């Protein structure tokens, strides 16, 4: 039981490049989330998927797109990376959207130069 | 607007002493409150939650938190700190007026010195 896994662990992009961050969970959770973590700012929600087949914007969606590929997988895409997107990205899941506990992956550290 | 504040960027405690990490919140309805811990280069781990009931909530690794409605606080505590408790701690509150999203504090770095 791996929980929530994320790939890659580290990535360096040049401005304007694109990439997709992958996330998968094996806990049969219905809801999944993408956050970014910046120093002194806590976590900010980028997008979430309350259930398979649905996605919604969070607090900071600009510059990102998501795909809920199936119940297990939820990917985050940066179409044209900008230095402001340098951050640590966390994927999380929960049993239901209104569940109290979220379970986090280990994170992806992204640097955009 | 709903918000969470962690007033201390860093808390330093000697091993064996009690520790407190502070959290205050502002919500329009009843708060659902959470504490998470993040060890270096790891994702966040759930510690404990307050939904309703007893104001003193017990969680993982010997931590507990006290809900105080009049002071709108939810401070994290532990009677005797361990060096291994050194980590980043986040308080969060559920915003039922914003589709149940979690609102996160900025985090408090806890350093336990031997």
PDB file of C-alpha atoms in Angstrom:
ATOM      1  CA  UNK A   1       0.000   0.000   0.000  1.00  0.00           C
ATOM      2  CA  UNK A   2       2.017   2.973  -1.291  1.00  0.00           C
ATOM      3  CA  UNK A   3      -0.565   5.671  -0.422  1.00  0.00           C
ATOM      4  CA  UNK A   4      -0.107   8.732  -2.649  1.00  0.00           C
ATOM      5  CA  UNK A   5       2.780   8.702  -5.111  1.00  0.00           C
ATOM      6  CA  UNK A   6       4.074  11.583  -7.223  1.00  0.00           C
ATOM      7  CA  UNK A   7       6.482  11.753 -10.140  1.00  0.00           C
ATOM      8  CA  UNK A   8       8.926  13.274 -10.709  1.00  0.00           C
ATOM      9  CA  UNK A   9      10.513  14.200  -7.372  1.00  0.00           C
ATOM     10  CA  UNK A  10      12.538  17.036  -8.864  1.00  0.00           C
ATOM     11  CA  UNK A  11      12.318  18.979 -12.127  1.00  0.00           C
ATOM     12  CA  UNK A  12      14.048  21.979 -13.651  1.00  0.00           C
ATOM     13  CA  UNK A  13      12.314  23.735 -16.537  1.00  0.00           C
ATOM     14  CA  UNK A  14      13.160  26.700 -18.688  1.00  0.00           C
ATOM     15  CA  UNK A  15      10.595  29.474 -19.014  1.00  0.00           C
ATOM     16  CA  UNK A  16       8.008  28.509 -21.616  1.00  0.00           C
ATOM     17  CA  UNK A  17       8.522  24.769 -21.381  1.00  0.00           C
ATOM     18  CA  UNK A  18       5.668  22.463 -20.511  1.00  0.00           C
ATOM     19  CA  UNK A  19       5.429  19.465 -18.255  1.00  0.00           C
ATOM     20  CA  UNK A  20       2.968  17.200 -16.488  1.00  0.00           C
ATOM     21  CA  UNK A  21       3.173  16.203 -12.841  1.00  0.00           C
ATOM     22  CA  UNK A  22       1.734  12.790 -12.162  1.00  0.00           C
ATOM     23  CA  UNK A  23      -0.118  11.658  -9.044  1.00  0.00           C
ATOM     24  CA  UNK A  24      -1.651   8.305  -8.156  1.00  0.00           C
ATOM     25  CA  UNK A  25      -3.307   6.912  -5.040  1.00  0.00           C
ATOM     26  CA  UNK A  26      -4.094   3.326  -4.128  1.00  0.00           C
ATOM     27  CA  UNK A  27      -6.498   3.976  -1.242  1.00  0.00           C
ATOM     28  CA  UNK A  28      -9.641   3.947  -3.392  1.00  0.00           C
ATOM     29  CA  UNK A  29     -10.252   7.587  -2.486  1.00  0.00           C
ATOM     30  CA  UNK A  30     -12.837   9.562  -4.389  1.00  0.00           C
ATOM     31  CA  UNK A  31     -11.305  13.033  -4.051  1.00  0.00           C
ATOM     32  CA  UNK A  32      -7.906  14.323  -5.100  1.00  0.00           C
ATOM     33  CA  UNK A  33      -6.149  17.684  -4.818  1.00  0.00           C
ATOM     34  CA  UNK A  34      -3.174  19.626  -6.111  1.00  0.00           C
ATOM     35  CA  UNK A  35      -1.480  22.157  -3.839  1.00  0.00           C
ATOM     36  CA  UNK A  36       1.560  24.342  -4.129  1.00  0.00           C
ATOM     37  CA  UNK A  37       3.718  25.202  -1.129  1.00  0.00           C
ATOM     38  CA  UNK A  38       5.736  28.400  -1.018  1.00  0.00           C
ATOM     39  CA  UNK A  39       7.822  29.601   1.948  1.00  0.00           C
ATOM     40  CA  UNK A  40       5.788  31.557   4.480  1.00  0.00           C
ATOM     41  CA  UNK A  41       2.534  30.991   2.603  1.00  0.00           C
ATOM     42  CA  UNK A  42       1.389  27.579   3.695  1.00  0.00           C
ATOM     43  CA  UNK A  43      -0.417  25.484   1.110  1.00  0.00           C
ATOM     44  CA  UNK A  44      -2.579  26.911  -1.634  1.00  0.00           C
ATOM     45  CA  UNK A  45      -5.069  24.813  -3.527  1.00  0.00           C
ATOM     46  CA  UNK A  46      -4.578  24.829  -7.294  1.00  0.00           C
ATOM     47  CA  UNK A  47      -7.272  22.400  -8.464  1.00  0.00           C
ATOM     48  CA  UNK A  48      -9.279  19.605  -6.978  1.00  0.00           C
ATOM     49  CA  UNK A  49     -11.378  16.692  -8.141  1.00  0.00           C
ATOM     50  CA  UNK A  50     -14.233  15.916  -5.783  1.00  0.00           C
ATOM     51  CA  UNK A  51     -14.967  12.683  -7.631  1.00  0.00           C
ATOM     52  CA  UNK A  52     -13.930  10.854 -10.771  1.00  0.00           C
ATOM     53  CA  UNK A  53     -15.020  12.834 -13.798  1.00  0.00           C
ATOM     54  CA  UNK A  54     -15.112  16.242 -12.101  1.00  0.00           C
ATOM     55  CA  UNK A  55     -12.497  18.930 -11.594  1.00  0.00           C
ATOM     56  CA  UNK A  56     -12.768  22.411 -10.099  1.00  0.00           C
ATOM     57  CA  UNK A  57     -10.542  25.417  -9.631  1.00  0.00           C
ATOM     58  CA  UNK A  58      -9.012  26.180  -6.280  1.00  0.00           C
ATOM     59  CA  UNK A  59      -7.416  29.345  -5.018  1.00  0.00           C
ATOM     60  CA  UNK A  60      -4.587  29.673  -7.591  1.00  0.00           C
ATOM     61  CA  UNK A  61      -5.529  27.892 -10.857  1.00  0.00           C
ATOM     62  CA  UNK A  62      -4.014  30.301 -13.395  1.00  0.00           C
ATOM     63  CA  UNK A  63      -1.287  28.727 -15.510  1.00  0.00           C
ATOM     64  CA  UNK A  64      -2.316  25.159 -14.697  1.00  0.00           C
ATOM     65  CA  UNK A  65      -4.598  22.478 -16.066  1.00  0.00           C
ATOM     66  CA  UNK A  66      -5.590  19.136 -14.579  1.00  0.00           C
ATOM     67  CA  UNK A  67      -6.890  15.797 -15.717  1.00  0.00           C
ATOM     68  CA  UNK A  68      -8.605  13.194 -13.568  1.00  0.00           C
ATOM     69  CA  UNK A  69      -7.583  10.248 -15.704  1.00  0.00           C
ATOM     70  CA  UNK A  70      -9.416   7.661 -13.599  1.00  0.00           C
ATOM     71  CA  UNK A  71     -10.206   7.138  -9.951  1.00  0.00           C
ATOM     72  CA  UNK A  72      -6.528   6.564  -9.084  1.00  0.00           C
ATOM     73  CA  UNK A  73      -4.764   9.230 -11.122  1.00  0.00           C
ATOM     74  CA  UNK A  74      -4.843  13.029 -11.142  1.00  0.00           C
ATOM     75  CA  UNK A  75      -2.300  14.940 -13.217  1.00  0.00           C
ATOM     76  CA  UNK A  76      -1.278  18.602 -13.200  1.00  0.00           C
ATOM     77  CA  UNK A  77      -0.022  20.252 -16.373  1.00  0.00           C
ATOM     78  CA  UNK A  78       1.969  23.432 -16.801  1.00  0.00           C
ATOM     79  CA  UNK A  79       1.525  24.487 -20.425  1.00  0.00           C
ATOM     80  CA  UNK A  80       4.067  27.319 -20.442  1.00  0.00           C
ATOM     81  CA  UNK A  81       6.126  27.414 -17.272  1.00  0.00           C
ATOM     82  CA  UNK A  82       6.971  30.731 -15.628  1.00  0.00           C
ATOM     83  CA  UNK A  83       9.473  31.505 -12.837  1.00  0.00           C
ATOM     84  CA  UNK A  84       6.511  32.314 -10.563  1.00  0.00           C
ATOM     85  CA  UNK A  85       5.587  28.633 -10.735  1.00  0.00           C
ATOM     86  CA  UNK A  86       8.795  27.641  -8.967  1.00  0.00           C
ATOM     87  CA  UNK A  87       7.421  25.824  -5.941  1.00  0.00           C
ATOM     88  CA  UNK A  88       6.907  22.482  -4.258  1.00  0.00           C
ATOM     89  CA  UNK A  89       3.797  20.736  -5.526  1.00  0.00           C
ATOM     90  CA  UNK A  90       1.822  18.293  -3.424  1.00  0.00           C
ATOM     91  CA  UNK A  91      -0.900  15.931  -4.457  1.00  0.00           C
ATOM     92  CA  UNK A  92      -3.367  14.748  -1.827  1.00  0.00           C
ATOM     93  CA  UNK A  93      -6.408  12.520  -1.647  1.00  0.00           C
ATOM     94  CA  UNK A  94      -9.319  11.951   0.685  1.00  0.00           C
ATOM     95  CA  UNK A  95     -12.051   9.355   0.971  1.00  0.00           C
ATOM     96  CA  UNK A  96     -14.711  11.857   0.046  1.00  0.00           C
ATOM     97  CA  UNK A  97     -14.611  15.576  -0.719  1.00  0.00           C
ATOM     98  CA  UNK A  98     -16.022  16.334   2.679  1.00  0.00           C
ATOM     99  CA  UNK A  99     -13.717  13.895   4.468  1.00  0.00           C
ATOM    100  CA  UNK A 100     -11.767  15.360   7.297  1.00  0.00           C
ATOM    101  CA  UNK A 101      -8.344  13.907   6.595  1.00  0.00           C
ATOM    102  CA  UNK A 102      -6.302  14.396   3.475  1.00  0.00           C
ATOM    103  CA  UNK A 103      -3.347  12.139   2.657  1.00  0.00           C
ATOM    104  CA  UNK A 104      -0.367  13.713   0.943  1.00  0.00           C
ATOM    105  CA  UNK A 105       2.249  12.550  -1.505  1.00  0.00           C
ATOM    106  CA  UNK A 106       5.954  13.305  -1.008  1.00  0.00           C
ATOM    107  CA  UNK A 107       5.933  16.330  -3.323  1.00  0.00           C
ATOM    108  CA  UNK A 108       7.597  17.508  -6.526  1.00  0.00           C
ATOM    109  CA  UNK A 109      10.173  20.286  -6.271  1.00  0.00           C
ATOM    110  CA  UNK A 110       9.934  22.362  -9.456  1.00  0.00           C
ATOM    111  CA  UNK A 111      12.332  25.103 -10.469  1.00  0.00           C
ATOM    112  CA  UNK A 112      11.615  27.302 -13.475  1.00  0.00           C
ATOM    113  CA  UNK A 113      14.585  29.338 -14.728  1.00  0.00           C
TER     114      UNK A 113
ATOM    115  CA  UNK B   1     -13.257  36.136   5.221  1.00  0.00           C
ATOM    116  CA  UNK B   2     -12.174  32.821   6.653  1.00  0.00           C
ATOM    117  CA  UNK B   3      -8.574  32.725   7.835  1.00  0.00           C
ATOM    118  CA  UNK B   4      -6.031  30.886   9.929  1.00  0.00           C
ATOM    119  CA  UNK B   5      -3.082  32.487  11.688  1.00  0.00           C
ATOM    120  CA  UNK B   6      -0.011  30.865  13.136  1.00  0.00           C
ATOM    121  CA  UNK B   7       1.607  33.801  14.892  1.00  0.00           C
ATOM    122  CA  UNK B   8       5.036  32.231  15.415  1.00  0.00           C
ATOM    123  CA  UNK B   9       7.322  31.412  12.489  1.00  0.00           C
ATOM    124  CA  UNK B  10       9.501  29.326  14.786  1.00  0.00           C
ATOM    125  CA  UNK B  11       9.248  27.817  18.251  1.00  0.00           C
ATOM    126  CA  UNK B  12      12.294  26.569  20.154  1.00  0.00           C
ATOM    127  CA  UNK B  13      11.884  24.131  23.029  1.00  0.00           C
ATOM    128  CA  UNK B  14      14.330  22.069  25.067  1.00  0.00           C
ATOM    129  CA  UNK B  15      13.867  18.315  24.937  1.00  0.00           C
ATOM    130  CA  UNK B  16      11.650  17.103  27.775  1.00  0.00           C
ATOM    131  CA  UNK B  17       9.883  20.440  28.191  1.00  0.00           C
ATOM    132  CA  UNK B  18       6.247  20.971  27.241  1.00  0.00           C
ATOM    133  CA  UNK B  19       5.583  22.542  23.869  1.00  0.00           C
ATOM    134  CA  UNK B  20       2.823  24.702  22.441  1.00  0.00           C
ATOM    135  CA  UNK B  21       2.326  25.706  18.813  1.00  0.00           C
ATOM    136  CA  UNK B  22      -0.308  28.395  18.449  1.00  0.00           C
ATOM    137  CA  UNK B  23      -3.155  28.684  15.978  1.00  0.00           C
ATOM    138  CA  UNK B  24      -6.048  31.127  15.799  1.00  0.00           C
ATOM    139  CA  UNK B  25      -8.839  31.117  13.279  1.00  0.00           C
ATOM    140  CA  UNK B  26     -11.679  33.158  11.882  1.00  0.00           C
ATOM    141  CA  UNK B  27     -14.727  31.451  10.371  1.00  0.00           C
ATOM    142  CA  UNK B  28     -18.340  32.430  10.020  1.00  0.00           C
ATOM    143  CA  UNK B  29     -19.832  29.163  11.235  1.00  0.00           C
ATOM    144  CA  UNK B  30     -18.698  26.245  13.349  1.00  0.00           C
ATOM    145  CA  UNK B  31     -15.021  25.511  12.743  1.00  0.00           C
ATOM    146  CA  UNK B  32     -13.580  22.211  11.677  1.00  0.00           C
ATOM    147  CA  UNK B  33      -9.908  22.416  12.678  1.00  0.00           C
ATOM    148  CA  UNK B  34      -6.878  20.313  11.812  1.00  0.00           C
ATOM    149  CA  UNK B  35      -3.195  19.977  12.565  1.00  0.00           C
ATOM    150  CA  UNK B  36      -0.721  18.476  10.125  1.00  0.00           C
ATOM    151  CA  UNK B  37       3.026  17.890  10.447  1.00  0.00           C
ATOM    152  CA  UNK B  38       5.648  18.001   7.703  1.00  0.00           C
ATOM    153  CA  UNK B  39       9.051  16.414   8.201  1.00  0.00           C
ATOM    154  CA  UNK B  40      11.910  17.609   5.958  1.00  0.00           C
ATOM    155  CA  UNK B  41      11.473  16.672   2.301  1.00  0.00           C
ATOM    156  CA  UNK B  42       8.237  14.823   3.043  1.00  0.00           C
ATOM    157  CA  UNK B  43       4.553  15.390   2.443  1.00  0.00           C
ATOM    158  CA  UNK B  44       2.186  16.474   5.180  1.00  0.00           C
ATOM    159  CA  UNK B  45       0.831  13.984   7.701  1.00  0.00           C
ATOM    160  CA  UNK B  46      -2.467  14.330   9.534  1.00  0.00           C
ATOM    161  CA  UNK B  47      -2.060  14.712  13.316  1.00  0.00           C
ATOM    162  CA  UNK B  48      -5.501  15.446  14.736  1.00  0.00           C
ATOM    163  CA  UNK B  49      -8.789  17.196  14.182  1.00  0.00           C
ATOM    164  CA  UNK B  50     -11.562  18.955  16.062  1.00  0.00           C
ATOM    165  CA  UNK B  51     -15.051  18.554  14.652  1.00  0.00           C
ATOM    166  CA  UNK B  52     -17.308  18.669  17.692  1.00  0.00           C
ATOM    167  CA  UNK B  53     -17.452  17.440  21.273  1.00  0.00           C
ATOM    168  CA  UNK B  54     -14.616  17.447  23.779  1.00  0.00           C
ATOM    169  CA  UNK B  55     -12.476  20.568  23.583  1.00  0.00           C
ATOM    170  CA  UNK B  56      -9.295  18.561  24.200  1.00  0.00           C
ATOM    171  CA  UNK B  57      -8.443  16.436  21.212  1.00  0.00           C
ATOM    172  CA  UNK B  58      -5.782  13.740  21.275  1.00  0.00           C
ATOM    173  CA  UNK B  59      -3.839  12.788  18.173  1.00  0.00           C
ATOM    174  CA  UNK B  60      -0.810  10.939  16.871  1.00  0.00           C
ATOM    175  CA  UNK B  61       2.671  10.862  18.441  1.00  0.00           C
ATOM    176  CA  UNK B  62       1.421  12.092  21.841  1.00  0.00           C
ATOM    177  CA  UNK B  63       0.148  15.430  20.544  1.00  0.00           C
ATOM    178  CA  UNK B  64      -3.071  17.043  21.668  1.00  0.00           C
ATOM    179  CA  UNK B  65      -4.852  20.266  20.878  1.00  0.00           C
ATOM    180  CA  UNK B  66      -7.257  22.423  22.816  1.00  0.00           C
ATOM    181  CA  UNK B  67     -10.193  24.085  21.120  1.00  0.00           C
ATOM    182  CA  UNK B  68     -11.139  27.401  22.715  1.00  0.00           C
ATOM    183  CA  UNK B  69     -14.224  28.912  21.119  1.00  0.00           C
ATOM    184  CA  UNK B  70     -14.133  32.217  23.020  1.00  0.00           C
ATOM    185  CA  UNK B  71     -10.515  32.846  22.027  1.00  0.00           C
ATOM    186  CA  UNK B  72     -10.958  31.287  18.557  1.00  0.00           C
ATOM    187  CA  UNK B  73      -7.826  29.243  19.119  1.00  0.00           C
ATOM    188  CA  UNK B  74      -6.722  25.679  18.533  1.00  0.00           C
ATOM    189  CA  UNK B  75      -3.234  25.377  20.021  1.00  0.00           C
ATOM    190  CA  UNK B  76      -1.185  22.212  19.570  1.00  0.00           C
ATOM    191  CA  UNK B  77       0.484  20.832  22.686  1.00  0.00           C
ATOM    192  CA  UNK B  78       2.676  18.035  23.925  1.00  0.00           C
ATOM    193  CA  UNK B  79       3.654  17.472  27.577  1.00  0.00           C
ATOM    194  CA  UNK B  80       7.257  16.420  26.886  1.00  0.00           C
ATOM    195  CA  UNK B  81       9.020  17.304  23.646  1.00  0.00           C
ATOM    196  CA  UNK B  82      11.277  14.920  21.739  1.00  0.00           C
ATOM    197  CA  UNK B  83      14.064  15.892  19.339  1.00  0.00           C
ATOM    198  CA  UNK B  84      12.199  13.866  16.713  1.00  0.00           C
ATOM    199  CA  UNK B  85       9.242  16.275  17.025  1.00  0.00           C
ATOM    200  CA  UNK B  86      11.303  18.885  15.161  1.00  0.00           C
ATOM    201  CA  UNK B  87       9.321  19.612  11.999  1.00  0.00           C
ATOM    202  CA  UNK B  88       7.013  22.105  10.316  1.00  0.00           C
ATOM    203  CA  UNK B  89       3.473  22.222  11.731  1.00  0.00           C
ATOM    204  CA  UNK B  90       0.421  23.470   9.893  1.00  0.00           C
ATOM    205  CA  UNK B  91      -2.977  24.423  11.242  1.00  0.00           C
ATOM    206  CA  UNK B  92      -5.951  24.346   8.860  1.00  0.00           C
ATOM    207  CA  UNK B  93      -9.648  25.167   9.037  1.00  0.00           C
ATOM    208  CA  UNK B  94     -12.441  23.970   6.791  1.00  0.00           C
ATOM    209  CA  UNK B  95     -14.256  26.729   4.992  1.00  0.00           C
ATOM    210  CA  UNK B  96     -17.842  25.532   4.621  1.00  0.00           C
ATOM    211  CA  UNK B  97     -18.672  28.734   2.770  1.00  0.00           C
ATOM    212  CA  UNK B  98     -16.121  27.957   0.049  1.00  0.00           C
ATOM    213  CA  UNK B  99     -17.072  24.470  -0.953  1.00  0.00           C
ATOM    214  CA  UNK B 100     -15.406  22.888   2.055  1.00  0.00           C
ATOM    215  CA  UNK B 101     -11.881  23.766   1.031  1.00  0.00           C
ATOM    216  CA  UNK B 102      -9.163  23.722   3.664  1.00  0.00           C
ATOM    217  CA  UNK B 103      -7.589  27.066   4.543  1.00  0.00           C
ATOM    218  CA  UNK B 104      -4.023  26.665   5.725  1.00  0.00           C
ATOM    219  CA  UNK B 105      -1.863  28.611   8.115  1.00  0.00           C
ATOM    220  CA  UNK B 106       1.633  29.582   6.996  1.00  0.00           C
ATOM    221  CA  UNK B 107       3.264  26.975   9.218  1.00  0.00           C
ATOM    222  CA  UNK B 108       5.401  27.021  12.360  1.00  0.00           C
ATOM    223  CA  UNK B 109       8.851  25.508  12.473  1.00  0.00           C
ATOM    224  CA  UNK B 110       9.309  23.601  15.720  1.00  0.00           C
ATOM    225  CA  UNK B 111      12.894  23.039  16.845  1.00  0.00           C
ATOM    226  CA  UNK B 112      13.548  20.768  19.806  1.00  0.00           C
ATOM    227  CA  UNK B 113      17.053  21.107  21.219  1.00  0.00           C
ATOM    228  CA  UNK B 114      18.722  18.211  23.088  1.00  0.00           C
TER     229      UNK B 114
END
